[in-house]
Coordinates of C-alpha atoms and ligand atoms in Angstrom, one line a residue:
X20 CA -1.6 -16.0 -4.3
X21 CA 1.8 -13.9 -4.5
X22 CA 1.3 -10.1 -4.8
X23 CA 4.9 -8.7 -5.3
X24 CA 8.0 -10.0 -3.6
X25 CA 7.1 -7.8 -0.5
X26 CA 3.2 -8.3 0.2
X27 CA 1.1 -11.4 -0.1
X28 CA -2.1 -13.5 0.5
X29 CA -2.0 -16.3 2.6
X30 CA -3.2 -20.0 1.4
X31 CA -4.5 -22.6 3.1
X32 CA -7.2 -25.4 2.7
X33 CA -10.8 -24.2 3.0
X34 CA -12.1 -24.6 6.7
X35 CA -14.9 -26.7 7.3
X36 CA -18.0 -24.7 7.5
X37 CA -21.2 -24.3 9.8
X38 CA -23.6 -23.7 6.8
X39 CA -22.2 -23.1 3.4
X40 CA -24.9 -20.4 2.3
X41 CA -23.6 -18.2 5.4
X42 CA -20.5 -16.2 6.2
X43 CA -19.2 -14.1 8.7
X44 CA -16.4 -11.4 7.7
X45 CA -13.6 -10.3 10.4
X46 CA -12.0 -7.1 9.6
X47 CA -9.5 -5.6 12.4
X48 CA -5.6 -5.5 13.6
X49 CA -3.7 -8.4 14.0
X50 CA -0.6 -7.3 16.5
X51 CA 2.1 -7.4 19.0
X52 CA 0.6 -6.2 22.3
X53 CA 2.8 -5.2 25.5
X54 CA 1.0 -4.9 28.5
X55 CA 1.5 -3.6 31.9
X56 CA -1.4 -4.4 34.7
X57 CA -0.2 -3.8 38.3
X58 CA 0.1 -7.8 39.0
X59 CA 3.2 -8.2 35.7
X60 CA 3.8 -7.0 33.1
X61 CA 4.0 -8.9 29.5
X62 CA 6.9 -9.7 26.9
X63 CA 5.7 -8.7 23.5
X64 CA 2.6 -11.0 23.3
X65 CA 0.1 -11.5 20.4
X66 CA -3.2 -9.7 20.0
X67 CA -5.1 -7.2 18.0
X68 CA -8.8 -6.7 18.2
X69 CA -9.4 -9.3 14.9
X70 CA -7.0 -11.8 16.6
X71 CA -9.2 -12.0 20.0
X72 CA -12.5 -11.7 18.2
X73 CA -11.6 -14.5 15.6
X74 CA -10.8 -16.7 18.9
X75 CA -13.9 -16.0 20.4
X76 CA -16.9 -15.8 17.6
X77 CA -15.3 -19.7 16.4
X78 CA -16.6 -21.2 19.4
X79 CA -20.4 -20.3 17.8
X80 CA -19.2 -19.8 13.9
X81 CA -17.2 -21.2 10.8
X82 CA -15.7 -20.4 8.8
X83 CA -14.4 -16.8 10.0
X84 CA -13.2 -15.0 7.2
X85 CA -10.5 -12.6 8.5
X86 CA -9.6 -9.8 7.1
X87 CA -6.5 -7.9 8.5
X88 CA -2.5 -7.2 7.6
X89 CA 0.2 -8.3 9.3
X90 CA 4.2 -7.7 9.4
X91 CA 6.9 -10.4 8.3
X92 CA 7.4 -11.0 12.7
X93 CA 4.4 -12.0 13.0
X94 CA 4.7 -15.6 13.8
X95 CA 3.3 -17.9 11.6
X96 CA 2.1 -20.4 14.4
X97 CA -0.2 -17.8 15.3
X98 CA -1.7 -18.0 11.8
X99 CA -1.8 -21.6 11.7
X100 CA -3.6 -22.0 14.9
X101 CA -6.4 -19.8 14.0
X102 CA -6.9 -21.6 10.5
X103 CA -7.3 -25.0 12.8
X104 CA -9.9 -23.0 14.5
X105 CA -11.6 -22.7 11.7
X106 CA -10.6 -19.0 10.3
X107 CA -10.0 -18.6 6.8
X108 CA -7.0 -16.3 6.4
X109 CA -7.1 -15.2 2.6
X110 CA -8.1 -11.8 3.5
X111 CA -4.8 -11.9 5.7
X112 CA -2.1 -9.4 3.5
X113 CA 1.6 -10.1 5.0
X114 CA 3.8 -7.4 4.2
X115 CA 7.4 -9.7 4.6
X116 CA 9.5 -6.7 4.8
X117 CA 7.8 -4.7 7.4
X118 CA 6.5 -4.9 11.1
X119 CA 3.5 -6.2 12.7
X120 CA 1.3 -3.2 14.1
X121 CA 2.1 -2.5 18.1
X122 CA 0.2 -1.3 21.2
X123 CA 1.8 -1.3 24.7
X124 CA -1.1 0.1 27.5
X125 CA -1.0 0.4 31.3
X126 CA -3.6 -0.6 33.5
X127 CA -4.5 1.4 36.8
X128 CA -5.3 -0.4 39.9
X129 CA -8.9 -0.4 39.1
X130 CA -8.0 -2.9 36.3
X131 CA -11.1 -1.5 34.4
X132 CA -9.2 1.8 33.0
X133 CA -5.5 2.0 31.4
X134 CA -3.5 4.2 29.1
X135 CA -2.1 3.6 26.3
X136 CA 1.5 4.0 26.3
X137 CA 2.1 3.2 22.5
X138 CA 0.4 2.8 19.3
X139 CA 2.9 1.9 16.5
X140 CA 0.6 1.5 13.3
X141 CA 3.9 0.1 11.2
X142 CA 1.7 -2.4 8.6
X143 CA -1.5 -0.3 9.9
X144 CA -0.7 2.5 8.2
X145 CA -1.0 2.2 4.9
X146 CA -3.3 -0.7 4.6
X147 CA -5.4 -1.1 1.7
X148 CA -7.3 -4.6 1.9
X149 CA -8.8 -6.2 -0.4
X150 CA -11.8 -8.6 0.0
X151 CA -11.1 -12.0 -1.8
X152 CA -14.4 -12.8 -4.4
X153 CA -14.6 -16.0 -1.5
X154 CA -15.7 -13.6 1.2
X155 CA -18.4 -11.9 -1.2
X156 CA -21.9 -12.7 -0.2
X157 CA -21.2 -12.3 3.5
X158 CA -24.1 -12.1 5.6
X159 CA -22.5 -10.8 8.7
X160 CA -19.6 -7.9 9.0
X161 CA -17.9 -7.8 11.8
X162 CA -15.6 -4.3 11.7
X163 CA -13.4 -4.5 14.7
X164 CA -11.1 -1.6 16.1
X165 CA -8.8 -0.4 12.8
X166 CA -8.2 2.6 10.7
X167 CA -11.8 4.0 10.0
X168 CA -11.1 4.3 6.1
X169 CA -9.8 0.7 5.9
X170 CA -13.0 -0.5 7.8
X171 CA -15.0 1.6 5.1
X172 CA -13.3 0.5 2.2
X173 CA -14.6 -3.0 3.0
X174 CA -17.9 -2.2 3.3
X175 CA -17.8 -0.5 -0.4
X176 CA -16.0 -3.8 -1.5
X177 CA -18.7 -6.1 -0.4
X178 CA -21.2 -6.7 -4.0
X179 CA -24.3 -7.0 -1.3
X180 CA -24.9 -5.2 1.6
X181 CA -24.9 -8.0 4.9
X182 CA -27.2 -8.6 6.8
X183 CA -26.1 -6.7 9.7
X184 CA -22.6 -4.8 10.2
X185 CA -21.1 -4.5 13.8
X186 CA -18.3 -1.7 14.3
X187 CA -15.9 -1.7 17.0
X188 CA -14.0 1.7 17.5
X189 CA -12.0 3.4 20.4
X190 CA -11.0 6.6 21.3
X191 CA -7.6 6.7 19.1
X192 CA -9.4 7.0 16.3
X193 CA -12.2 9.6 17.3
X194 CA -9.0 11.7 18.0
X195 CA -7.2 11.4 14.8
X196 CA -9.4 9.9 12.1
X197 CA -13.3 11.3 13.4
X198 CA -14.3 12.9 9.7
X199 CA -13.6 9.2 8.5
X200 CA -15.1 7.3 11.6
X201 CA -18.1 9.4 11.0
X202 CA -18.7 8.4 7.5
X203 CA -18.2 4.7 8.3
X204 CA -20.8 5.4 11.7
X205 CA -23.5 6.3 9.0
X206 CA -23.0 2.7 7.4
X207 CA -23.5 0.6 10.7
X208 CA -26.1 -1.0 12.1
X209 CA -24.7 -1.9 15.4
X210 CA -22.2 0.2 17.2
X211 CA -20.0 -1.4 20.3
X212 CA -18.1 1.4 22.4
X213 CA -16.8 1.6 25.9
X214 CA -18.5 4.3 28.0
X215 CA -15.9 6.7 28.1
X216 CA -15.6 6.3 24.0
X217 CA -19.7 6.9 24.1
X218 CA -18.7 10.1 25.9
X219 CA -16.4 11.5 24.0
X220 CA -18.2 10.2 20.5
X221 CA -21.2 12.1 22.2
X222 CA -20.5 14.8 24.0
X223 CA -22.6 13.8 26.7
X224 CA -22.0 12.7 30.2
X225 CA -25.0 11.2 30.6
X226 CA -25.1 7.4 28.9
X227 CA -28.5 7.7 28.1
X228 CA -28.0 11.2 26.8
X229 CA -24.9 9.6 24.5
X230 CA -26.5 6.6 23.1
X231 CA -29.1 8.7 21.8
X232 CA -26.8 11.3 20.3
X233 CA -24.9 8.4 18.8
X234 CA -28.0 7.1 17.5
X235 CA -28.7 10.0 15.7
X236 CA -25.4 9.2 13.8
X237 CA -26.2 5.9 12.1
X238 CA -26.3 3.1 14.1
X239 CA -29.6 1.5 15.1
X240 CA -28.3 -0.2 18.3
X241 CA -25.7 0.3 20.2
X242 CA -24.0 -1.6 22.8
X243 CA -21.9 0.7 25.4
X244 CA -19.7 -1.8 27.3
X245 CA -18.5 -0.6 31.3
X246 CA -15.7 -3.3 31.8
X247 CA -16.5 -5.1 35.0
X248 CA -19.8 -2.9 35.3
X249 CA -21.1 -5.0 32.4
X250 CA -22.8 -3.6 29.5
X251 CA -25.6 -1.6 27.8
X252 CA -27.5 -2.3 24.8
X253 CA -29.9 0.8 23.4
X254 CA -32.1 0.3 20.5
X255 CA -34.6 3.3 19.9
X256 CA -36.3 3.9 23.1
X257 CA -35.3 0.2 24.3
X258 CA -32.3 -0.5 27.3
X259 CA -31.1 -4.0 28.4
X260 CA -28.5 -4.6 30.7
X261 CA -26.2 -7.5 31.3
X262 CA -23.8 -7.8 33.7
X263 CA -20.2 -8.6 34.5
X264 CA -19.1 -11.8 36.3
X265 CA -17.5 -11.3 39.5
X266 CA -14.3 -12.4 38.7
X267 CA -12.1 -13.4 42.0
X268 CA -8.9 -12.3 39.9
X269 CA -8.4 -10.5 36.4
X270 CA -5.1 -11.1 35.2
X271 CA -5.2 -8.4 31.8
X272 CA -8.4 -7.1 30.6
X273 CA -6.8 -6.3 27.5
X274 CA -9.2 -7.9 24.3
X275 CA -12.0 -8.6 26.6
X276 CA -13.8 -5.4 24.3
X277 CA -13.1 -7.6 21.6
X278 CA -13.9 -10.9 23.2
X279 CA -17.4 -9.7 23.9
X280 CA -17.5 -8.2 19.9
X281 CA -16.6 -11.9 19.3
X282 CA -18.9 -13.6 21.4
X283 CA -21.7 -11.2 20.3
X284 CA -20.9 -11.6 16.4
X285 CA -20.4 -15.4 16.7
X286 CA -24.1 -15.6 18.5
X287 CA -25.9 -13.5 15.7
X288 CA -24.0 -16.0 13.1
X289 CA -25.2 -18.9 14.3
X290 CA -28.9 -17.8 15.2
X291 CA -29.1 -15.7 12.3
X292 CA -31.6 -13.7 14.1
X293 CA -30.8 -10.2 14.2
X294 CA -33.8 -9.5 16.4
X295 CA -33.5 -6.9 19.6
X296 CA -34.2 -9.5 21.9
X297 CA -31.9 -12.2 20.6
X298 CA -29.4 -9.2 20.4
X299 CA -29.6 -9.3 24.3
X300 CA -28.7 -12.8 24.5
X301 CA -25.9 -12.1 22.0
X302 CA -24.3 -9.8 25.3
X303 CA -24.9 -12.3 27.5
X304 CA -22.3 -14.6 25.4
X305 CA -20.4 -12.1 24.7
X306 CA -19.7 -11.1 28.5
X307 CA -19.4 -14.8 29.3
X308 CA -16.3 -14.9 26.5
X309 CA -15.1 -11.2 27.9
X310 CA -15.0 -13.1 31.5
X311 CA -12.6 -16.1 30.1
X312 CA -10.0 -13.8 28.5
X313 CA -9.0 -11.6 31.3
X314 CA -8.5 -14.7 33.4
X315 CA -5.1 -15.0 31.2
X316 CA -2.7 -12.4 29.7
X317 CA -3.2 -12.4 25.7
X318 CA -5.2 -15.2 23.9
X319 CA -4.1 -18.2 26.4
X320 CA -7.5 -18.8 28.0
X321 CA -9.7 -18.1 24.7
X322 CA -7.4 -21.0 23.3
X323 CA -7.9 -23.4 26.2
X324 CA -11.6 -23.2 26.8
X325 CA -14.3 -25.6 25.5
X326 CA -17.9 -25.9 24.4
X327 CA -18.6 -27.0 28.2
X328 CA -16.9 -24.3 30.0
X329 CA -18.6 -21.8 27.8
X330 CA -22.4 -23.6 28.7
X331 CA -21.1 -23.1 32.2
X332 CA -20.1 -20.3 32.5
X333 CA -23.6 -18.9 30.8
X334 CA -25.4 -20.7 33.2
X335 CA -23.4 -18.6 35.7
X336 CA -24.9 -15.5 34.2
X337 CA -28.3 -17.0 34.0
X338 CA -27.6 -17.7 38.3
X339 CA -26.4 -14.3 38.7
X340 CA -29.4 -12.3 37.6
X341 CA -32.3 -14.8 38.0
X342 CA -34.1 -14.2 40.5
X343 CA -38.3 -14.4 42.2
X344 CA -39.5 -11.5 43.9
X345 CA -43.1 -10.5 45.5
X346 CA -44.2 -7.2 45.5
X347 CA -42.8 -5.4 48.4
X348 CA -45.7 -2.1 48.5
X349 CA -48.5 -2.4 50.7
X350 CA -51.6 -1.8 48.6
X351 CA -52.6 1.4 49.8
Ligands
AMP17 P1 -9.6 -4.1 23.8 O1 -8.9 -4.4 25.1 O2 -10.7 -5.1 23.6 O3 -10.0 -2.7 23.7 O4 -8.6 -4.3 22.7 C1 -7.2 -4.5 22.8 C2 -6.6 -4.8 21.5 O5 -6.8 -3.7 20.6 C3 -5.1 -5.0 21.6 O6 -4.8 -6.3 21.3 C4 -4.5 -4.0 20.6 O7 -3.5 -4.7 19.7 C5 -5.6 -3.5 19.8 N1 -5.5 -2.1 19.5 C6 -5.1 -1.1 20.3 N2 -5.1 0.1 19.8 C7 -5.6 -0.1 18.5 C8 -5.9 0.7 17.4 N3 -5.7 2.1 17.4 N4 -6.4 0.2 16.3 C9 -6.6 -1.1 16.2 N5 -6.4 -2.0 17.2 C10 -5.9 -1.5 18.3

């Protein structure tokens, strides 16, 4: 569908689906990334938070139906390859005379904390999307990292509220945009946050401390993800952890935040079980997808890995926290 000679839709064959009565929306950036670790440094590579959780939640899930905006640079390969996938990309706006959103970050030695160096919102910033009637009746919304009042306006599109709505946030926008983020928070049933984002979203040092702050400001559960300290997911008085793998190398941990939203979404999706306890399997994948896509810089491994490598690499989890102990205490 052409909207004006400088904005369109994209069109493209309907994926084939998983279940036809289901549906899984994908809202977040699409985008150049440039990224700096202290092992190389990248060119201009793809990314965006909806790019690497499309990649990731399609190994559980189709059709995704992706909602984001991109500039005319963005390549169209890119595009092509994630409708193969199995992403539906009508929800994708292309503004032809303008530029692709842009974040460049540094990575400390740690390789588990970084700074951004850049944020160029260019398409970002005056986004207004609009949800195709196609996408309506979704039954899982998947919000990842964007403007706050762009992830809201989706959620007042959508005729039906889903079944559950995930948010993905970060610190940029608690700094410039929290009145906004605040009002979205209130609409969420799952919130996913690093733990210096809980922190600051909080107030609170304490993680505990935060997560019930943050509780307190809509969303039911919320996940708190510590990089290669693995992750946290609180629901009322309720705490599960999962790990991280021990990875011998980490190439760019950039995405791996939205890997795991992926992995997480893409699990609920196909289980359609939006239970606490299935929610802790749900961060099992989705640390088992975060561990794949810091083993390459950008998307490359998320687009080489298969259904085998993925059963693997969860039975790797499994290995890594199973274990049989007796009582140690003498009874006294
Ligand atoms: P992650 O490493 O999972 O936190 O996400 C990194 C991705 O988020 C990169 O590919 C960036 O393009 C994207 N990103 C960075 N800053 C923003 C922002 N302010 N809004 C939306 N996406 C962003």
């Amino acid at each position: 569908m052409v909207r004006g000679p400088s904005s369109f839709f994209l069109t493209f064959a309907p994926v084939k689906k998983t279940d036809t009565n289901m549906s899984l929306i994908v809202v977040g950036s699409m985008a150049f990334d440039a990224i700096e670790t202290p092992f190389g440094k990248s060119d201009k590579i793809v990314g965006g938070a909806a790019t690497y959780i499309a990649w990731s939640a399609s190994n559980f899930y189709k059709p995704i139906k992706q909602i984001s905006v991109v500039g005319g640079d963005f390549p169209k390969q890119e595009l092509d390859d994630l409708h193969h996938r199995g992403v539906e990309l009508e929800g994708v706006q292309v503004k032809k005379n303008e530029k692709s959103f842009f974040w460049s970050g540094k990575y400390h030695l740690d390789m588990n904390t970084r700074d951004t160096l850049e944020t160029q919102l260019n398409v970002l910033a005056n986004f207004e999307p609009v949800v195709p009637d196609s996408y309506q009746d979704c039954e899982f919304l998947m919000l990842g990292n964007l403007v706050p009042a762009v992830q809201m306006s989706v959620i007042e599109q959508l005729e039906n509220r889903p079944k559950l709505v995930v948010m993905d946030t970060m610190n940029f926008w608690m700094e410039i945009a929290m009145p906004d983020l605040e009002k979205v928070l209130r609409k969420v049933d799952v919130l996913l946050v690093n733990d210096s984002e809980a922190r600051q979203l909080s107030g609170q040092f304490s993680l505990v401390k935060a997560a019930k702050e943050i509780m307190k400001m809509g969303p039911k559960y919320l996940i708190i993800k510590k990089g290669e300290h693995g992750a946290l997911l609180f629901h009322q008085d309720n705490v599960f952890f999962a790990p991280a793998l021990p990875l011998e190398e980490v190439f760019d941990p950039t995405g791996a935040g939205d890997t795991f939203a992926g992995g997480f979404i893409g699990h609920i999706a196909r289980t359609r079980d939006i239970s606490f306890d299935n929610m802790k399997s749900a961060i099992i994948v989705g640390s088992a997808m975060a561990s794949f896509c810091v083993e390459k810089f950008g998307t490359a491994r998320l687009r080489e890995i298969t259904k085998a490598d993925i059963d693997a690499r969860i039975q790797q989890f499994k290995d890594l926290v199973n274990f049989e102990i007796e009582l140690a205490a003498e009874n006294l």
